[in-house]
Coordinates of C-alpha atoms in Angstrom, one line a residue:
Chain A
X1 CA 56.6 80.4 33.1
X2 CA 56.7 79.7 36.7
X3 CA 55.2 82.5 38.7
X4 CA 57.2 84.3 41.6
X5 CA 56.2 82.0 44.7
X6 CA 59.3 83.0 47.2
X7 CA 60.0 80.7 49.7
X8 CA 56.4 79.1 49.6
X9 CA 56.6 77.9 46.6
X10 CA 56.7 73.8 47.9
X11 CA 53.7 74.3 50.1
X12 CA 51.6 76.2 47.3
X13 CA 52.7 73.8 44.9
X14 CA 52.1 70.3 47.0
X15 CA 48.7 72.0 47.9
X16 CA 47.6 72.3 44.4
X17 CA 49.2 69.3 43.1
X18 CA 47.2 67.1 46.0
X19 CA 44.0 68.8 45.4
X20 CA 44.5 68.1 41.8
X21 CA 45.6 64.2 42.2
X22 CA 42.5 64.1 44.2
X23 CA 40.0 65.7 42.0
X24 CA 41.7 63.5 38.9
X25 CA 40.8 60.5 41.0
X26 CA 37.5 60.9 41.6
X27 CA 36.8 62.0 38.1
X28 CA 38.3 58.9 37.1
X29 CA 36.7 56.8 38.9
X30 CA 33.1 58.1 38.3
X31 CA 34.1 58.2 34.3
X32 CA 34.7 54.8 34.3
X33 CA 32.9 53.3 36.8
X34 CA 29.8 55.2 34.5
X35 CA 31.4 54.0 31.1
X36 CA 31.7 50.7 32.7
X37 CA 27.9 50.2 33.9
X38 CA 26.8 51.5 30.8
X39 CA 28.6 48.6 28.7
X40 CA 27.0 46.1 31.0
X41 CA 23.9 47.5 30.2
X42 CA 23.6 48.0 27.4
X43 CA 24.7 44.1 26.2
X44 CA 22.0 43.0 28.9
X45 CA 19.6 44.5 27.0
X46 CA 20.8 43.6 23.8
X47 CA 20.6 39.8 25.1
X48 CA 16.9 40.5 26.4
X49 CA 16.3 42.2 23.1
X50 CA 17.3 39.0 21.6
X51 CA 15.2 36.7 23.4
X52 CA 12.3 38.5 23.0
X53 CA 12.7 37.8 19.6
X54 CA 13.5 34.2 19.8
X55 CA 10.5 33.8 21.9
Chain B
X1 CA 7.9 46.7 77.8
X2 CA 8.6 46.3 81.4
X3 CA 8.4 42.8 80.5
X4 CA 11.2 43.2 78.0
X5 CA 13.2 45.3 80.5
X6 CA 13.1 42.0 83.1
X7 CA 13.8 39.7 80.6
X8 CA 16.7 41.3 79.1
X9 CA 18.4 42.3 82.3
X10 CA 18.2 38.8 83.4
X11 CA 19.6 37.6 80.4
X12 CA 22.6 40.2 81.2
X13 CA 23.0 39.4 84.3
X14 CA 22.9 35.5 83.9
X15 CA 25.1 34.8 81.0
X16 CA 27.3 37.5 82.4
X17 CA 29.3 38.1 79.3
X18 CA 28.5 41.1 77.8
X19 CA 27.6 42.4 81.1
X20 CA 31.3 41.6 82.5
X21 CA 33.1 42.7 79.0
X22 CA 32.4 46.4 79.2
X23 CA 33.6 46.6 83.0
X24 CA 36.4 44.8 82.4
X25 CA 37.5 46.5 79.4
X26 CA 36.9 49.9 81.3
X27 CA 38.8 48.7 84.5
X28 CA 41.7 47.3 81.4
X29 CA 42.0 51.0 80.5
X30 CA 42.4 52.8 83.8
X31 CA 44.8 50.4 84.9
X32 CA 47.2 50.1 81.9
X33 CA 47.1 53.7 81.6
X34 CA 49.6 54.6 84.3
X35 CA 52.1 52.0 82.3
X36 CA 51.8 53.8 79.2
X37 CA 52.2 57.6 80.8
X38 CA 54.1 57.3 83.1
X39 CA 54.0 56.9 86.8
X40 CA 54.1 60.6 87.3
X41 CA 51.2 61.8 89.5
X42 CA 51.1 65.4 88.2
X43 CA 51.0 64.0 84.5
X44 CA 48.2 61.2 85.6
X45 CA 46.3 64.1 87.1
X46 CA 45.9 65.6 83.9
X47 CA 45.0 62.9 81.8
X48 CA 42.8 61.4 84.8
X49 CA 39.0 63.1 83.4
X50 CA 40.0 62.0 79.9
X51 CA 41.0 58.3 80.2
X52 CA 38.3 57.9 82.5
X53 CA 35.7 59.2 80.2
X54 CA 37.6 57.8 77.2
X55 CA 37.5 54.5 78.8
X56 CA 33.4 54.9 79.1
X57 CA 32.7 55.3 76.2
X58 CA 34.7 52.6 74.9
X59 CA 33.3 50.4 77.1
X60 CA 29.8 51.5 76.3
X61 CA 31.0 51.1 72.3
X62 CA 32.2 47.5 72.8
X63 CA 28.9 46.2 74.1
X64 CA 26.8 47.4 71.4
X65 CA 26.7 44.8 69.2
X66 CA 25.1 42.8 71.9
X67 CA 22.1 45.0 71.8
X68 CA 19.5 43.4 69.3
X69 CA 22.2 40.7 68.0
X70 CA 20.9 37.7 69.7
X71 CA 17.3 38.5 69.8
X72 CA 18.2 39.2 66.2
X73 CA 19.1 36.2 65.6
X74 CA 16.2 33.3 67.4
X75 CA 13.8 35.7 65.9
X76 CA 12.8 37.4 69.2
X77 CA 12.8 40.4 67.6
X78 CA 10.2 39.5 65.2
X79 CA 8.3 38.2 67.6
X80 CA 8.4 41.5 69.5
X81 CA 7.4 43.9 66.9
X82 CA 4.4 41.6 65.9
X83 CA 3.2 41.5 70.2
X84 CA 1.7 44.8 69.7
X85 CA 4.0 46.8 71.9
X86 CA 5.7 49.5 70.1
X87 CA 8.9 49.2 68.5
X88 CA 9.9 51.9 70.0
X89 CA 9.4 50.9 73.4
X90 CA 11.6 48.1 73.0
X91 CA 14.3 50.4 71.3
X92 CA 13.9 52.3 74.9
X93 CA 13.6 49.0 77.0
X94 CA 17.0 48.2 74.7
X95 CA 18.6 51.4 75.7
X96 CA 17.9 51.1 79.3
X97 CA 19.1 47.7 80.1
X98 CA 22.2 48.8 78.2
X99 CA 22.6 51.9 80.4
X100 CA 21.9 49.8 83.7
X101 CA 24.2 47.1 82.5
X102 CA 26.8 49.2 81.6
X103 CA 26.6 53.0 82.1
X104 CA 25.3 53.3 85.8
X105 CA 27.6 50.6 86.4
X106 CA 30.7 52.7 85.3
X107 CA 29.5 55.4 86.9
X108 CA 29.9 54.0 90.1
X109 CA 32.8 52.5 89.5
X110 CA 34.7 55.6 88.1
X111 CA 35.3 57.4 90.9
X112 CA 36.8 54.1 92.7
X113 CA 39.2 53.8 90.1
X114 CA 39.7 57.8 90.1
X115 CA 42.1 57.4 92.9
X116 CA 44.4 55.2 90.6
X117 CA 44.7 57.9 88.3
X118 CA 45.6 60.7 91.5
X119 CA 42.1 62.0 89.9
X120 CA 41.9 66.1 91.8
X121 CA 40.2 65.6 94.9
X122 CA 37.4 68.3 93.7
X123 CA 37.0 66.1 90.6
X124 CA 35.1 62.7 91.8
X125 CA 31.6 64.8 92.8
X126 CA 31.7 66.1 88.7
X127 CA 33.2 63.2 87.4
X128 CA 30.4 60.7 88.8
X129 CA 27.5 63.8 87.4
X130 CA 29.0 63.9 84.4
X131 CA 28.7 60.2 84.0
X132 CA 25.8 59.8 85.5
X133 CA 23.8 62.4 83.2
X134 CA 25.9 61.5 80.1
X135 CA 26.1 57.8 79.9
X136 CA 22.1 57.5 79.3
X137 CA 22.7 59.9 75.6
X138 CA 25.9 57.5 75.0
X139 CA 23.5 54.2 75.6
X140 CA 20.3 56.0 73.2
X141 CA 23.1 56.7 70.6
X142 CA 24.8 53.2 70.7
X143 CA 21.1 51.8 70.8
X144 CA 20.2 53.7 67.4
X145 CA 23.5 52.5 65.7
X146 CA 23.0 49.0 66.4
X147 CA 19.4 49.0 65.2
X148 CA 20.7 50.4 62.2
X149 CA 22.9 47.8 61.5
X150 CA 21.6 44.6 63.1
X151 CA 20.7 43.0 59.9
X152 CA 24.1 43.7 58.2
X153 CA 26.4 40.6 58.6
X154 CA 29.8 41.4 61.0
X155 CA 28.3 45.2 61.6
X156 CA 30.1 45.6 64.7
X157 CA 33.0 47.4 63.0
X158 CA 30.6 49.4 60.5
X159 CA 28.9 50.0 63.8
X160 CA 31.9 51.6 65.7
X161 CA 31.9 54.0 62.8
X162 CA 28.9 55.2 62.5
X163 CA 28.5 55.7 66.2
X164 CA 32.1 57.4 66.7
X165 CA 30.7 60.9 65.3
X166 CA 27.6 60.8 66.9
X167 CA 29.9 60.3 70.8
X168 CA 31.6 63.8 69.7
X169 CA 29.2 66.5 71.6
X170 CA 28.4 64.1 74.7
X171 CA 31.8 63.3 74.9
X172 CA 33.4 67.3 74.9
X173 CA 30.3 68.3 77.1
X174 CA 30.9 65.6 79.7
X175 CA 35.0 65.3 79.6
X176 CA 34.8 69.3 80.1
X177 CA 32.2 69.3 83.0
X178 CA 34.9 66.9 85.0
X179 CA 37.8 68.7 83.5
X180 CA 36.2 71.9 85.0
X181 CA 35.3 70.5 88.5
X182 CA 38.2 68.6 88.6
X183 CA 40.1 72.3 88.0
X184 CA 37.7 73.6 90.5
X185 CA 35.8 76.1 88.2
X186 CA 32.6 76.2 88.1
X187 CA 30.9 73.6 85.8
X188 CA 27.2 74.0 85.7
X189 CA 27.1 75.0 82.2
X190 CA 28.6 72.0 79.8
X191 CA 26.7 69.8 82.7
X192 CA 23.6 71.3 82.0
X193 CA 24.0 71.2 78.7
X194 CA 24.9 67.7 78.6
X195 CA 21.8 67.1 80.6
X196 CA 20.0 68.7 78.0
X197 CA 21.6 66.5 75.4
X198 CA 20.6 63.2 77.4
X199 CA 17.1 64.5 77.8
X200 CA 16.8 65.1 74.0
X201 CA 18.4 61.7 72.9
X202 CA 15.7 59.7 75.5
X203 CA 12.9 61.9 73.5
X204 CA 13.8 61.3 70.0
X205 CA 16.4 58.6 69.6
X206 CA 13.8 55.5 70.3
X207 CA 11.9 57.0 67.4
X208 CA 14.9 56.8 65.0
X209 CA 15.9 53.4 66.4
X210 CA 12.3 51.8 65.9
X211 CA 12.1 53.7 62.3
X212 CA 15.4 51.4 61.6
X213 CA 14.3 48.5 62.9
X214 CA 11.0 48.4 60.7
X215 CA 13.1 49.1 57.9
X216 CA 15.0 46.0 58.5
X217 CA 12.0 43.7 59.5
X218 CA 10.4 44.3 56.8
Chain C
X1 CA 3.8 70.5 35.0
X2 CA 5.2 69.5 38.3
X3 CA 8.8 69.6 39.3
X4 CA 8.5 65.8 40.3
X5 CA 8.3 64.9 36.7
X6 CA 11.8 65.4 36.3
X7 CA 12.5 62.8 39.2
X8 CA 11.4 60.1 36.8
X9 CA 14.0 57.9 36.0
X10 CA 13.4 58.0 32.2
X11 CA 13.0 61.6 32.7
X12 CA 16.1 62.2 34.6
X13 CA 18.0 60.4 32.3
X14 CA 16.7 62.6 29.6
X15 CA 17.1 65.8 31.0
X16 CA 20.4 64.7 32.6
X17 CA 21.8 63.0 29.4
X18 CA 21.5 66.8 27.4
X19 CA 22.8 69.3 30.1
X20 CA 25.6 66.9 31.2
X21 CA 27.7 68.3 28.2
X22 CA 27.1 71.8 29.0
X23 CA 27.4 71.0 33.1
X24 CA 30.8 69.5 32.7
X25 CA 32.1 71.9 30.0
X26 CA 31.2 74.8 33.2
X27 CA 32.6 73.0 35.5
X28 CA 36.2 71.6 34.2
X29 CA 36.2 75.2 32.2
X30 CA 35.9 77.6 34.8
X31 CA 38.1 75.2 37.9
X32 CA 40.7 75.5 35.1
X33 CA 40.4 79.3 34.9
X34 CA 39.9 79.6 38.5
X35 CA 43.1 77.6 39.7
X36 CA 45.3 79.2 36.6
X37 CA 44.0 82.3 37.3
X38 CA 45.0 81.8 41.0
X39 CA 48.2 79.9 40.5
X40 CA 50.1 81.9 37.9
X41 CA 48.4 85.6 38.2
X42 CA 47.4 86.9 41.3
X43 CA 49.8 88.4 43.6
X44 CA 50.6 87.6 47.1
X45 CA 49.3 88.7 50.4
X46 CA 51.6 91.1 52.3
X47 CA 51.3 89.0 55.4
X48 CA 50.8 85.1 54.0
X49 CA 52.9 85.8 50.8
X50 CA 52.2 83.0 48.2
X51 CA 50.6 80.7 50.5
X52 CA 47.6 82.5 49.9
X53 CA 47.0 81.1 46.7
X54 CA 45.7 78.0 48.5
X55 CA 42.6 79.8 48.9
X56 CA 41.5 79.0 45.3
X57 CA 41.5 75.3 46.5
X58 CA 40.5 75.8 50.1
X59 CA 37.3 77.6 50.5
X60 CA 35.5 76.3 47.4
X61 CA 36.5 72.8 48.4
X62 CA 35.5 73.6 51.9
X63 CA 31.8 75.1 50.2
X64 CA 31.6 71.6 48.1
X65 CA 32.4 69.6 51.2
X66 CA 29.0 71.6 53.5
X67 CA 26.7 71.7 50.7
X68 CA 27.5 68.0 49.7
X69 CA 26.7 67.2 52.7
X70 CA 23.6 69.5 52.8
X71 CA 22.5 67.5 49.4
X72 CA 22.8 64.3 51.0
X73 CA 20.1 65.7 53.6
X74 CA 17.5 66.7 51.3
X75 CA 17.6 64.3 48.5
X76 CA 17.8 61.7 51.7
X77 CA 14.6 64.0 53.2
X78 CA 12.6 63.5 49.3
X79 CA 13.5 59.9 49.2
X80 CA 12.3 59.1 53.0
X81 CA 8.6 61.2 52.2
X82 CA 7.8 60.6 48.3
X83 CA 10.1 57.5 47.7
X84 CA 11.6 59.2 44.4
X85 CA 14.5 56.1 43.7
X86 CA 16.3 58.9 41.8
X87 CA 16.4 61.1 44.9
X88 CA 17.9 58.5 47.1
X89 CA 20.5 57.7 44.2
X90 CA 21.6 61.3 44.2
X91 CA 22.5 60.5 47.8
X92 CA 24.5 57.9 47.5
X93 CA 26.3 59.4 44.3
X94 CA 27.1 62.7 46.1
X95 CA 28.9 61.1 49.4
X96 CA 31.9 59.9 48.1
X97 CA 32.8 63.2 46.2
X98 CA 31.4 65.4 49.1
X99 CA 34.4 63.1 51.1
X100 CA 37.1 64.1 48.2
X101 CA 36.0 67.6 48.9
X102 CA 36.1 67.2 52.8
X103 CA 39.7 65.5 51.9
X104 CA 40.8 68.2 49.6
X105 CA 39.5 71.2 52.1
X106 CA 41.9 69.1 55.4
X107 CA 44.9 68.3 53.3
X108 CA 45.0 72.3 51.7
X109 CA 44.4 73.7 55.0
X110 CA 47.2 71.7 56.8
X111 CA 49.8 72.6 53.7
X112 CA 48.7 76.2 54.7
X113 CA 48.6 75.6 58.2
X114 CA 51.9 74.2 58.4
X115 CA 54.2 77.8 57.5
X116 CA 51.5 80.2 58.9
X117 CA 50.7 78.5 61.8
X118 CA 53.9 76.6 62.4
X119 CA 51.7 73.4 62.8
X120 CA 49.8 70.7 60.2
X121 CA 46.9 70.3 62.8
X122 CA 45.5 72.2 65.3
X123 CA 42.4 71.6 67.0
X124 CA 40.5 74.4 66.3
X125 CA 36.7 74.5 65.6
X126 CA 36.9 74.5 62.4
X127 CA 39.0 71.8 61.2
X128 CA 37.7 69.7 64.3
X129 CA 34.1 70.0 62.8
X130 CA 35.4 69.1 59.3
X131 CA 37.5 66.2 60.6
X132 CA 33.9 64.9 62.3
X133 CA 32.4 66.1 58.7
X134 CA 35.0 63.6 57.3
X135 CA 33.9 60.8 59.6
X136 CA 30.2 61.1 58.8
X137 CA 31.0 60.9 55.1
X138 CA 32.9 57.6 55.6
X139 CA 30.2 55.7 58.0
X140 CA 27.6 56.8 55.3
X141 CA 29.4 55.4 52.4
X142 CA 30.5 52.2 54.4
X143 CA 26.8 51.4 55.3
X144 CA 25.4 52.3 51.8
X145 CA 28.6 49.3 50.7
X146 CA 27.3 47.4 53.4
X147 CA 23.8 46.5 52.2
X148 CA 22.9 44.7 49.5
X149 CA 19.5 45.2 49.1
X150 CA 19.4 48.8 47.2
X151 CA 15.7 50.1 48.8
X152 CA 16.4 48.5 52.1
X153 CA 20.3 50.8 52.0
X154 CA 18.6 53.8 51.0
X155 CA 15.9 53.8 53.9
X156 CA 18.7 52.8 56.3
X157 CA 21.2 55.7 55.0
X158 CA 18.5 58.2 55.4
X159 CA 17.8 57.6 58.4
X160 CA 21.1 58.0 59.3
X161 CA 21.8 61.2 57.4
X162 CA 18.8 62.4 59.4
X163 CA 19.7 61.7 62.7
X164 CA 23.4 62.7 61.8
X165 CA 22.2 65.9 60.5
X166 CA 20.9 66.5 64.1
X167 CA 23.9 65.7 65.7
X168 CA 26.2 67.4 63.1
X169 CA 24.9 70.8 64.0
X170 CA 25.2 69.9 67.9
X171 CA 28.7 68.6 67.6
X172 CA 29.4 72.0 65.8
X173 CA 28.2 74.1 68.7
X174 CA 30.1 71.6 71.1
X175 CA 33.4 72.0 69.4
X176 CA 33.1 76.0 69.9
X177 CA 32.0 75.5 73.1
X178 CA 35.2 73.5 73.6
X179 CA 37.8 75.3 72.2
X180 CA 37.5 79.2 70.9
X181 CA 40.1 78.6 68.0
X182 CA 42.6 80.0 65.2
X183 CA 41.0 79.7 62.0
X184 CA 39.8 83.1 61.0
X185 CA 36.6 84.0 60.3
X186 CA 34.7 83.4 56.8
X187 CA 36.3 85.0 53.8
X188 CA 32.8 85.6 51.9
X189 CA 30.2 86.6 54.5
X190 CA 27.2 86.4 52.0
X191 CA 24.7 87.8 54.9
X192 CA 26.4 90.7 55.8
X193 CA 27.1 91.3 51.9
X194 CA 30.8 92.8 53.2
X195 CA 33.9 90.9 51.9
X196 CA 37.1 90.5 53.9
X197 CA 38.9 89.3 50.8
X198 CA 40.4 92.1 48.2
X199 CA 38.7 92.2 44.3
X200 CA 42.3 90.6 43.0
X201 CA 41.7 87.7 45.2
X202 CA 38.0 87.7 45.3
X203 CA 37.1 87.4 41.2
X204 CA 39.6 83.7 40.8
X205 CA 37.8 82.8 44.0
X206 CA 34.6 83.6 42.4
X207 CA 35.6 81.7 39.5
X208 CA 37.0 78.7 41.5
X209 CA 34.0 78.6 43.5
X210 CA 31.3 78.5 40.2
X211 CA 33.7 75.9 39.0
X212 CA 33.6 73.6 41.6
X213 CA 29.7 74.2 42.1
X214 CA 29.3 72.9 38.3
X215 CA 32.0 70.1 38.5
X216 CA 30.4 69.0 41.9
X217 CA 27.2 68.9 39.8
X218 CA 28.5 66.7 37.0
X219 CA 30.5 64.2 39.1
X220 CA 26.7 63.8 40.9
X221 CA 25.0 63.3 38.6
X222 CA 27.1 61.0 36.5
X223 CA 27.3 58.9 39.4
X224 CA 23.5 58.8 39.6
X225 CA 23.2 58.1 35.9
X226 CA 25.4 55.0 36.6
X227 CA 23.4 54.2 39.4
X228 CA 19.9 54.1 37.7
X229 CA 21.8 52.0 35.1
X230 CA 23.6 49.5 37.5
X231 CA 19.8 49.2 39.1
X232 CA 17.8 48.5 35.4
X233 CA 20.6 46.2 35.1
X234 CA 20.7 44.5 38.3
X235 CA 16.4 43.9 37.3
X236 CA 17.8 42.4 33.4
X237 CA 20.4 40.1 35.4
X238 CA 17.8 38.6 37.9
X239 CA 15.3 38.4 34.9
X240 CA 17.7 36.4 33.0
X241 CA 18.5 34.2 35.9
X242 CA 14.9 33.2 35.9
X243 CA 14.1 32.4 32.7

């Protein structure tokens, strides 16, 4: 169901395909980047956690 | 902070490099210039305002790193902003010798080198204003940057970054002062305002650059 | 209760933790509706034809990339006068995706530069100040990378963001002084309350515009979540390295 674009139809397409790549990337990379830190943290405190119960 | 001033422009003047570096690289630009475009003297006359001014700021940019670098380093620095002067006084003592060194240098030199570009006859009186009044924001600017990053490890490229955006408005204002004399309008106004520009960096600028600096010697 | 409260880390956390679902859910939601809505269902423009779609991207994009920017300043203001560590996280996590919006706003405007203009760039007002928008973004984000010391970065970056505040409205003025331009004027005057943009095209801009608002807002503040996390773990690391 492609809509009627006439003879634009590369320039509106590229524009939102670029604007999307873009956006995708940034959401990516925060998702991860987040998910990421958040796995780090939490098994640093799961070690501390773990000492403080050795100690 | 006199004191300071001597002391640095001594330094400049003695050890000669970064003193030598900017001129050089500014007399580089001028002269390489008609290579690139072409030996064409109506074409030169057009780009003559711009690569002049171009070659200015560059100059001014490439000596920046020498600003607090070295002092920076022996601990001079430290020494400084424990004597009791302000820290901001030294930003501005920083900022001057910079401007002498390099700035009131080119200006002098620009209009010299004007006539290798086939700069308009009309244009050397606003081309050596424009310098003159500008230079003195594009020194305060550079002299902020480069308190802002003197503690970072190979800033200089980090520096020309930051600094590039904040050359935008003293760069239009002054390139279009020349550009207008040089066209013989009239081109009081973007002088004026550049003036205004220059005024307003010497008046606020050393208080940014000290605020930096404390943040680093801390 | 004062506002501050919410600035506490555990606090933000908190707060953040439960409206983050809602936030993101707004935001992905109605970009989605916006852009469809746009793309597939609004007509063309008698003089742009089709290209005027780009709109939906352009001007919310364009309103990201100013009040990105405009966040940076504040939460750089808070951090500089109460030392609030959230508020100078919120800095740092809104520069890089005030840049994608910066990005987003140049590379749609040169697509729809490029038939209606007949050129990619032109040096206009407009997309000059957004080019030197661009370039503040970048020298931020390179001197937050460029320090390691978190406290000593933030003080440094606000200072900057200060001072480049200052010079970003100057350079704005400077640019119009230099060059009168071919962009046309705003779409969505909110002072003078009139609209230059027809009800078809204004609603999906409406739409786009929320959407982009609460996706700005969610990217934010997960990257400030992340932040405060890399930070409590950066203090666990050096804790364990000690003992």
């Amino acid at each position: 169901m492609m809509p009627e674009l006439g003879k634009y139809a590369v320039e509106v397409t590229a524009a939102y395909a670029v604007s999307l790549l873009l956006l995708a990337v940034i959401i990516l990379w925060t998702v991860m980047r987040a998910r990421r830190v958040k796995a780090e943290l939490d098994a640093a405190e799961a070690r501390a956690g773990k000492e403080a119960m050795d100690a | 902070m006199i004191a300071v001033l001597r002391r640095d422009l001594a330094l400049a003047l003695r050890s000669g490099g970064g003193f030598g570096l900017g001129l050089a690289f500014f007399f580089v630009v001028v002269v390489l210039t008609p290579f690139a475009v072409g030996p064409d003297q109506g074409k030169l006359q057009i780009v003559a305002v711009g690569i002049l001014w171009i070659g200015a700021l560059l100059a001014a940019l490439l000596t920046l790193d020498r600003v607090f670098a070295l002092d920076w380093e022996d601990g001079t620095l430290e020494q400084l902003a424990l004597s009791g002067l302000p820290l901001e006084s030294v930003v501005m003592a920083k900022a001057a010798v910079h401007w002498i060194t390099t700035g009131a240098v080119l200006t002098v030199l620009a209009p010299a080198l004007g006539v290798l570009l086939n700069l308009a006859p009309g244009g050397y009186w606003p081309l050596g204003l424009s310098l003159l009044l500008g230079t003195p924001a594009l020194s305060l600017i550079g002299t902020f940057g480069a308190a802002l990053t003197v503690g970072i490890k190979r800033g200089g490229l980090l520096l020309s970054l930051l600094v590039l955006p904040l050359y935008v408005p003293t760069l239009i204002l002054g390139a279009e002062a020349a550009r207008r004399g040089a066209a013989g309008l009239a081109y009081e106004t973007p002088l004026i305002l550049l003036a205004a520009l220059s005024l307003g960096a010497i008046a606020a600028l050393p208080f940014a650059g000290a605020a930096a600096l404390k943040v680093t010697l801390r | 209760m004062s506002i501050w409260e919410y600035a506490n880390p555990r606090a933000f956390m908190g707060w953040t933790g439960k409206a983050l679902p809602l936030i993101w859910g707004l935001g992905i939601g109605l970009t989605v509706l916006g852009l469809v809505w746009g793309y597939f269902f609004t007509g063309d423009d008698f003089r742009m034809g089709s290209t005027v779609k780009i709109i939906y991207l352009h001007v919310p994009s364009a309103l990201m990339a100013i009040n990105g920017y405009f966040l940076m300043f504040v939460a750089s203001l808070i951090w500089l006068i109460r030392r609030h560590h959230v508020s100078a996280l919120v800095a740092k996590a809104a520069a890089p995706i005030g840049l994608t919006m910066t990005l987003i706003a140049l590379a749609t405007g040169a697509i729809w530069g490029q038939p209606m203009w007949g050129t990619w760039w032109v040096w206009d007002p407009r997309l000059t100040s957004f080019l030197i928008l661009c370039l503040f973004y970048m020298g931020y984000i390179a001197l937050w990378e460029s320090v390691s010391d978190q406290d000593l970065a933030a003080d440094l970056t606000s200072i900057l963001a200060m001072v480049g505040s200052v010079f970003a409205v100057l350079s704005r003025y400077a640019v119009q002084f230099w060059n009168q331009g071919l962009h046309q004027g705003t779409s969505v005057p909110v002072v003078t309350g009139e609209r230059s943009v027809d009800d078809i095209y204004f609603i999906p801009l409406a739409v786009s515009m929320a959407g982009f608002f609460f996706l700005f807002l969610a990217l934010t503040l997960v990257r400030a979540r992340a932040e405060v996390r890399a930070r409590r773990l950066g203090v666990l690391i050096r804790r364990e390295q000690m003992a």
